[in-house]
JSON list of C-alpha atoms in Angstrom, two decimals:
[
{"chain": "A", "resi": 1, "resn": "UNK", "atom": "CA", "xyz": [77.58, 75.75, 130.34]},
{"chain": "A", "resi": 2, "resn": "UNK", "atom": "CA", "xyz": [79.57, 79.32, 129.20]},
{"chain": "A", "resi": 3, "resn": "UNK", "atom": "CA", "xyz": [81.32, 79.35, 132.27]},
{"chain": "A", "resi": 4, "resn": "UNK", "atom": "CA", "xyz": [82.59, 75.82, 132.09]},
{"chain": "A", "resi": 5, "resn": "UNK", "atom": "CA", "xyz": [82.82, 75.95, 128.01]},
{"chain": "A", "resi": 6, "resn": "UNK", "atom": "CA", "xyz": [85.29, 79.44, 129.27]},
{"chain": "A", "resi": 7, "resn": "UNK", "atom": "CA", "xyz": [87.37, 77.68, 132.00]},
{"chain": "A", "resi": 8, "resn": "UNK", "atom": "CA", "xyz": [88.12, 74.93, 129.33]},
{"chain": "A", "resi": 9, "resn": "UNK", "atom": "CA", "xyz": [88.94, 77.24, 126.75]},
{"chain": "A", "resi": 10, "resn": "UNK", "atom": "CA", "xyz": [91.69, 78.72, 129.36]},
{"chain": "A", "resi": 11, "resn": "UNK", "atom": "CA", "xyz": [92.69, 75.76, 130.33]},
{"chain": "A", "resi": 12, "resn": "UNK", "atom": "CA", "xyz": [94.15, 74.67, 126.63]},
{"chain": "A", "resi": 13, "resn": "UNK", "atom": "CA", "xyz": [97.56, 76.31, 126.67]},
{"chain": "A", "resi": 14, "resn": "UNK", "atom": "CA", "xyz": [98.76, 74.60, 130.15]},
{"chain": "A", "resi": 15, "resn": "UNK", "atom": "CA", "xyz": [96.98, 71.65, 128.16]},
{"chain": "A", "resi": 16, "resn": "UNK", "atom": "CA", "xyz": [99.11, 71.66, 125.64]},
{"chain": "A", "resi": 17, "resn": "UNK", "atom": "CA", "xyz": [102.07, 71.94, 127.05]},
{"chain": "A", "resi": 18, "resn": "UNK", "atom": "CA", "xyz": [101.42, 69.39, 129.89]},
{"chain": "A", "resi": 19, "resn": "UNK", "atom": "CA", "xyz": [100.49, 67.12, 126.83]},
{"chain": "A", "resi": 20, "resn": "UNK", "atom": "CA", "xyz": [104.28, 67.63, 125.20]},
{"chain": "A", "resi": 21, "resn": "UNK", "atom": "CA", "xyz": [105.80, 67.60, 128.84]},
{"chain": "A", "resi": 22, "resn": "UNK", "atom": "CA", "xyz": [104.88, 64.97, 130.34]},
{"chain": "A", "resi": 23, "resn": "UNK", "atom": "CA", "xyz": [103.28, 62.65, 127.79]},
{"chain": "A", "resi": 24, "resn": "UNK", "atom": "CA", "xyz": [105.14, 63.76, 124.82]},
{"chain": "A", "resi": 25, "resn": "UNK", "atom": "CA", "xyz": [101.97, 63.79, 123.22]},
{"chain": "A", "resi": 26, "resn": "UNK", "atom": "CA", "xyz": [100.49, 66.48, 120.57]},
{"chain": "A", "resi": 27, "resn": "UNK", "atom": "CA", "xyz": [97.28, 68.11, 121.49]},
{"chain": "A", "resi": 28, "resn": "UNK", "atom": "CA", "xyz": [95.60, 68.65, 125.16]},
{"chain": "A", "resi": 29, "resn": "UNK", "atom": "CA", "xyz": [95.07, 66.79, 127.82]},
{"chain": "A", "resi": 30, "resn": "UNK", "atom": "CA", "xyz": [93.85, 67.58, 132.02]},
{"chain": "A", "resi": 31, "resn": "UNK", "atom": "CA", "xyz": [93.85, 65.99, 134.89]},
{"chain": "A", "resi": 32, "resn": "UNK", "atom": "CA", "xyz": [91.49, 65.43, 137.79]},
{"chain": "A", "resi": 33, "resn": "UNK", "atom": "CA", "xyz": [91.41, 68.91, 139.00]},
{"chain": "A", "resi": 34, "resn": "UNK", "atom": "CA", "xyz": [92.45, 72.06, 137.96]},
{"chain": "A", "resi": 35, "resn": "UNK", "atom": "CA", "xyz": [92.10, 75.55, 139.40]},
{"chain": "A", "resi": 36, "resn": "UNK", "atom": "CA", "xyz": [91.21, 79.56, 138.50]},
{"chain": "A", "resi": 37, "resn": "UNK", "atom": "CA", "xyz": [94.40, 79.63, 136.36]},
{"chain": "A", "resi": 38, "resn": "UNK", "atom": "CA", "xyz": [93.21, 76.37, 134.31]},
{"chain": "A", "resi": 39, "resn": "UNK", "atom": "CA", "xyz": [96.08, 73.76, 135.23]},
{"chain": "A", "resi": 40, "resn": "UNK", "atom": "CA", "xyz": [96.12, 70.54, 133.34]},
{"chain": "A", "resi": 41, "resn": "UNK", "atom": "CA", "xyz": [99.23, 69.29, 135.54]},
{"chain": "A", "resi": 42, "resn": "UNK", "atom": "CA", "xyz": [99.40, 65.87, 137.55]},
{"chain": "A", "resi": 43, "resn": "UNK", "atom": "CA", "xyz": [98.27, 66.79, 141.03]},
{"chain": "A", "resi": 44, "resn": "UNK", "atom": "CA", "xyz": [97.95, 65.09, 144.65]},
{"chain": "A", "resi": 45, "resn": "UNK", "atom": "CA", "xyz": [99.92, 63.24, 147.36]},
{"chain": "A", "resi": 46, "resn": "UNK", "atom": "CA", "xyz": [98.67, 59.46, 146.25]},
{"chain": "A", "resi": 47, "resn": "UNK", "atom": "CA", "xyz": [100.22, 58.54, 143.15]},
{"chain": "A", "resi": 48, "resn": "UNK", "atom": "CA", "xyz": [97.60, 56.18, 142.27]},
{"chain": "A", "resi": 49, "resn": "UNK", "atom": "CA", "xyz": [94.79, 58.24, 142.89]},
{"chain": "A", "resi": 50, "resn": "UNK", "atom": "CA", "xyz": [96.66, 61.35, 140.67]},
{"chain": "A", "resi": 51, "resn": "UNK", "atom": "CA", "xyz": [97.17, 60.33, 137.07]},
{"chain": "A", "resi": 52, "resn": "UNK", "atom": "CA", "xyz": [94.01, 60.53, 135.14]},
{"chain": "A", "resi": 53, "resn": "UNK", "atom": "CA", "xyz": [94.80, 61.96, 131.91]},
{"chain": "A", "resi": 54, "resn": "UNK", "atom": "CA", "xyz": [91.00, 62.04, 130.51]},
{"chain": "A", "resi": 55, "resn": "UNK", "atom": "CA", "xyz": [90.06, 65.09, 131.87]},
{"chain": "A", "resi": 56, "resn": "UNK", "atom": "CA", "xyz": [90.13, 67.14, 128.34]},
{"chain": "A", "resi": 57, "resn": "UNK", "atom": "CA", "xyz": [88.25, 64.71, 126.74]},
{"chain": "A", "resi": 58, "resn": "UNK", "atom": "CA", "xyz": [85.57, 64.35, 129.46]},
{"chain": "A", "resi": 59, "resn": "UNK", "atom": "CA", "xyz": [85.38, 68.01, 129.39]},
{"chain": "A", "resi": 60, "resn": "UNK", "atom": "CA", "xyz": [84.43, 67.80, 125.97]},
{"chain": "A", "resi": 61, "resn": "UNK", "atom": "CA", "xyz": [81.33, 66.23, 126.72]},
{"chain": "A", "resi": 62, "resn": "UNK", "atom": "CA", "xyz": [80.04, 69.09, 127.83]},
{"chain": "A", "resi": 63, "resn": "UNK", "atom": "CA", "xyz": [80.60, 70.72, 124.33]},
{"chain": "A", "resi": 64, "resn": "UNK", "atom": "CA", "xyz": [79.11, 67.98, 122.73]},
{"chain": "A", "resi": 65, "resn": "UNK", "atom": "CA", "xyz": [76.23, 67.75, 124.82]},
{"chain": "A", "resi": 66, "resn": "UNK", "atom": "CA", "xyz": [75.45, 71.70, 124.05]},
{"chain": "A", "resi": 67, "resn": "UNK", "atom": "CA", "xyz": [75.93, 71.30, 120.54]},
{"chain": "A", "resi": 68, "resn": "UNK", "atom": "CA", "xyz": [73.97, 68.34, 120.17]},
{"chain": "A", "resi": 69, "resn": "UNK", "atom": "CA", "xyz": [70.83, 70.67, 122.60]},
{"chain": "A", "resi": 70, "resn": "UNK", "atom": "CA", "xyz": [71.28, 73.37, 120.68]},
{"chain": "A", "resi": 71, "resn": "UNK", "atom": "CA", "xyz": [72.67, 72.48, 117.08]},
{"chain": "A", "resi": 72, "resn": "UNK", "atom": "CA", "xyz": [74.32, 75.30, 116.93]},
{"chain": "A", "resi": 73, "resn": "UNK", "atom": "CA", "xyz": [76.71, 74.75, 114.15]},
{"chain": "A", "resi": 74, "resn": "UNK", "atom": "CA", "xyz": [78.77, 78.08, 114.65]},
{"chain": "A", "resi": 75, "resn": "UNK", "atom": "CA", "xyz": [78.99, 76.88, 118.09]},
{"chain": "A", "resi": 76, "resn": "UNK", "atom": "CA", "xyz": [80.69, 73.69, 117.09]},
{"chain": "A", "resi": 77, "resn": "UNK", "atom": "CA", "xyz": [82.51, 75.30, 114.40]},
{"chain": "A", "resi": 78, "resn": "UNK", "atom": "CA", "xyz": [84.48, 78.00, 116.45]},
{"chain": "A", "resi": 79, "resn": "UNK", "atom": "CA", "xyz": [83.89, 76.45, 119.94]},
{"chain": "A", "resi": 80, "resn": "UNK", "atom": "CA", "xyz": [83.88, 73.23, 120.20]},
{"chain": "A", "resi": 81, "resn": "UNK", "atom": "CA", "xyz": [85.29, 71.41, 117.57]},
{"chain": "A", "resi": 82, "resn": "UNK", "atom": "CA", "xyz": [88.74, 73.02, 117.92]},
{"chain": "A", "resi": 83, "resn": "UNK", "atom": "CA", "xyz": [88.96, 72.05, 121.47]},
{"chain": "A", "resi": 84, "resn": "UNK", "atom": "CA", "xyz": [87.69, 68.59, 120.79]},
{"chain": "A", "resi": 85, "resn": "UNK", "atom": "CA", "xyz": [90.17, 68.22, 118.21]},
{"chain": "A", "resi": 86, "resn": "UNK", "atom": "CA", "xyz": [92.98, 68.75, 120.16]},
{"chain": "A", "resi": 87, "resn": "UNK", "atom": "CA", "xyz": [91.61, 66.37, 123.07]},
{"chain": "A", "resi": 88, "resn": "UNK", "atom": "CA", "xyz": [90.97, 63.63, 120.48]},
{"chain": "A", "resi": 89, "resn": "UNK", "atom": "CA", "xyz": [94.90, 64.52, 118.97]},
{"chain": "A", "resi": 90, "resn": "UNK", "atom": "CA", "xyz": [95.93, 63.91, 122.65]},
{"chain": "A", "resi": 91, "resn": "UNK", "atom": "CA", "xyz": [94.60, 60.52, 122.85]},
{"chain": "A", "resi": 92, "resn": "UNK", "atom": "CA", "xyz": [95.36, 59.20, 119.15]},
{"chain": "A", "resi": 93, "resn": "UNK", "atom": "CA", "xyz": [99.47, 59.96, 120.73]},
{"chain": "A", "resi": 94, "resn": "UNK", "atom": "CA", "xyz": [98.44, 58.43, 123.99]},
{"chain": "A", "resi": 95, "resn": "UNK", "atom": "CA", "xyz": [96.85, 54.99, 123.06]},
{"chain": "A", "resi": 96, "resn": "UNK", "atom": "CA", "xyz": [98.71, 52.05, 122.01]},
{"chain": "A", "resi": 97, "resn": "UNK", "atom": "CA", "xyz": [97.28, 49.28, 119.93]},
{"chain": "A", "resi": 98, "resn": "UNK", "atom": "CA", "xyz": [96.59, 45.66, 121.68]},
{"chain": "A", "resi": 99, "resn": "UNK", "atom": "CA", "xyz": [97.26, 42.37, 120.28]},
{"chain": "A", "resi": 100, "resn": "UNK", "atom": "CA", "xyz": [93.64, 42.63, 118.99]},
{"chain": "A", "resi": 101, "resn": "UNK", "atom": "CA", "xyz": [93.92, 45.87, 116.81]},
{"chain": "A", "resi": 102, "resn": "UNK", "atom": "CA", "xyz": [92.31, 47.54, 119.46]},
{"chain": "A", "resi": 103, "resn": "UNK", "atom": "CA", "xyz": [93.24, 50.91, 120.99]},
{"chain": "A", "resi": 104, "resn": "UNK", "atom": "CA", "xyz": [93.66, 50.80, 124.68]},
{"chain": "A", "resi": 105, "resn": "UNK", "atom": "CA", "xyz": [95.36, 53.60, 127.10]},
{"chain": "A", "resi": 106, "resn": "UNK", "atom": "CA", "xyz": [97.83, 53.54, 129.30]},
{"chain": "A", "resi": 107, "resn": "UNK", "atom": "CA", "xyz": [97.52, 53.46, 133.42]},
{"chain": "A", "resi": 108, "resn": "UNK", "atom": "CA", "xyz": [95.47, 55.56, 134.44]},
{"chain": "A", "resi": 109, "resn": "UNK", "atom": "CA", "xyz": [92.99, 56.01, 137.67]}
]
């Protein structure tokens, strides 16, 4: 997981600001892919197969997933929980509440 847990960690200042840009959203958010250089931006050709903004927070599975392993609560202290803070920030902006009280997002692939 360290290398993954690392390419998310560089991959929250592009996060961020992708959040603001194009969502207008606080915290971070990624898309399908990213690269080397950890961009969070919308990518590909087919519009409908592009837009997927839950890749921070499926990301922070992973971090989850080790913490709950390991119970390492330094780990989820320093690590983790700051990152899946800013994921869950991201999608308390993004969602909108249904007729039902329910929060739902927006289109997505």
């Amino acid at each position: 997981h360290e290398p993954l847990f690392g390419l998310v960690e560089s991959m929250l200042p592009a996060g961020r600001a992708t959040a603001r840009q194009v969502y207008g959203c606080r915290g971070f958010v990624a898309h399908h892919n990213t690269n080397l250089w950890g961009d969070t931006n919308i990518e590909g050709i087919l519009l409908s197969s592009s837009i997927w903004p839950m890749g921070a927070a499926w990301l922070c599975l992973h971090l989850w997933e080790h913490y709950r392993y390991s119970l390492d609560e330094e780990f989820l202290e320093r690590r983790a929980y700051p990152i899946m803070k800013e994921a869950a920030l991201f999608l308390l902006d993004y969602m909108t509440e249904d007729d039902s009280g329910r929060l739902i997002s927006g289109p997505s692939i």
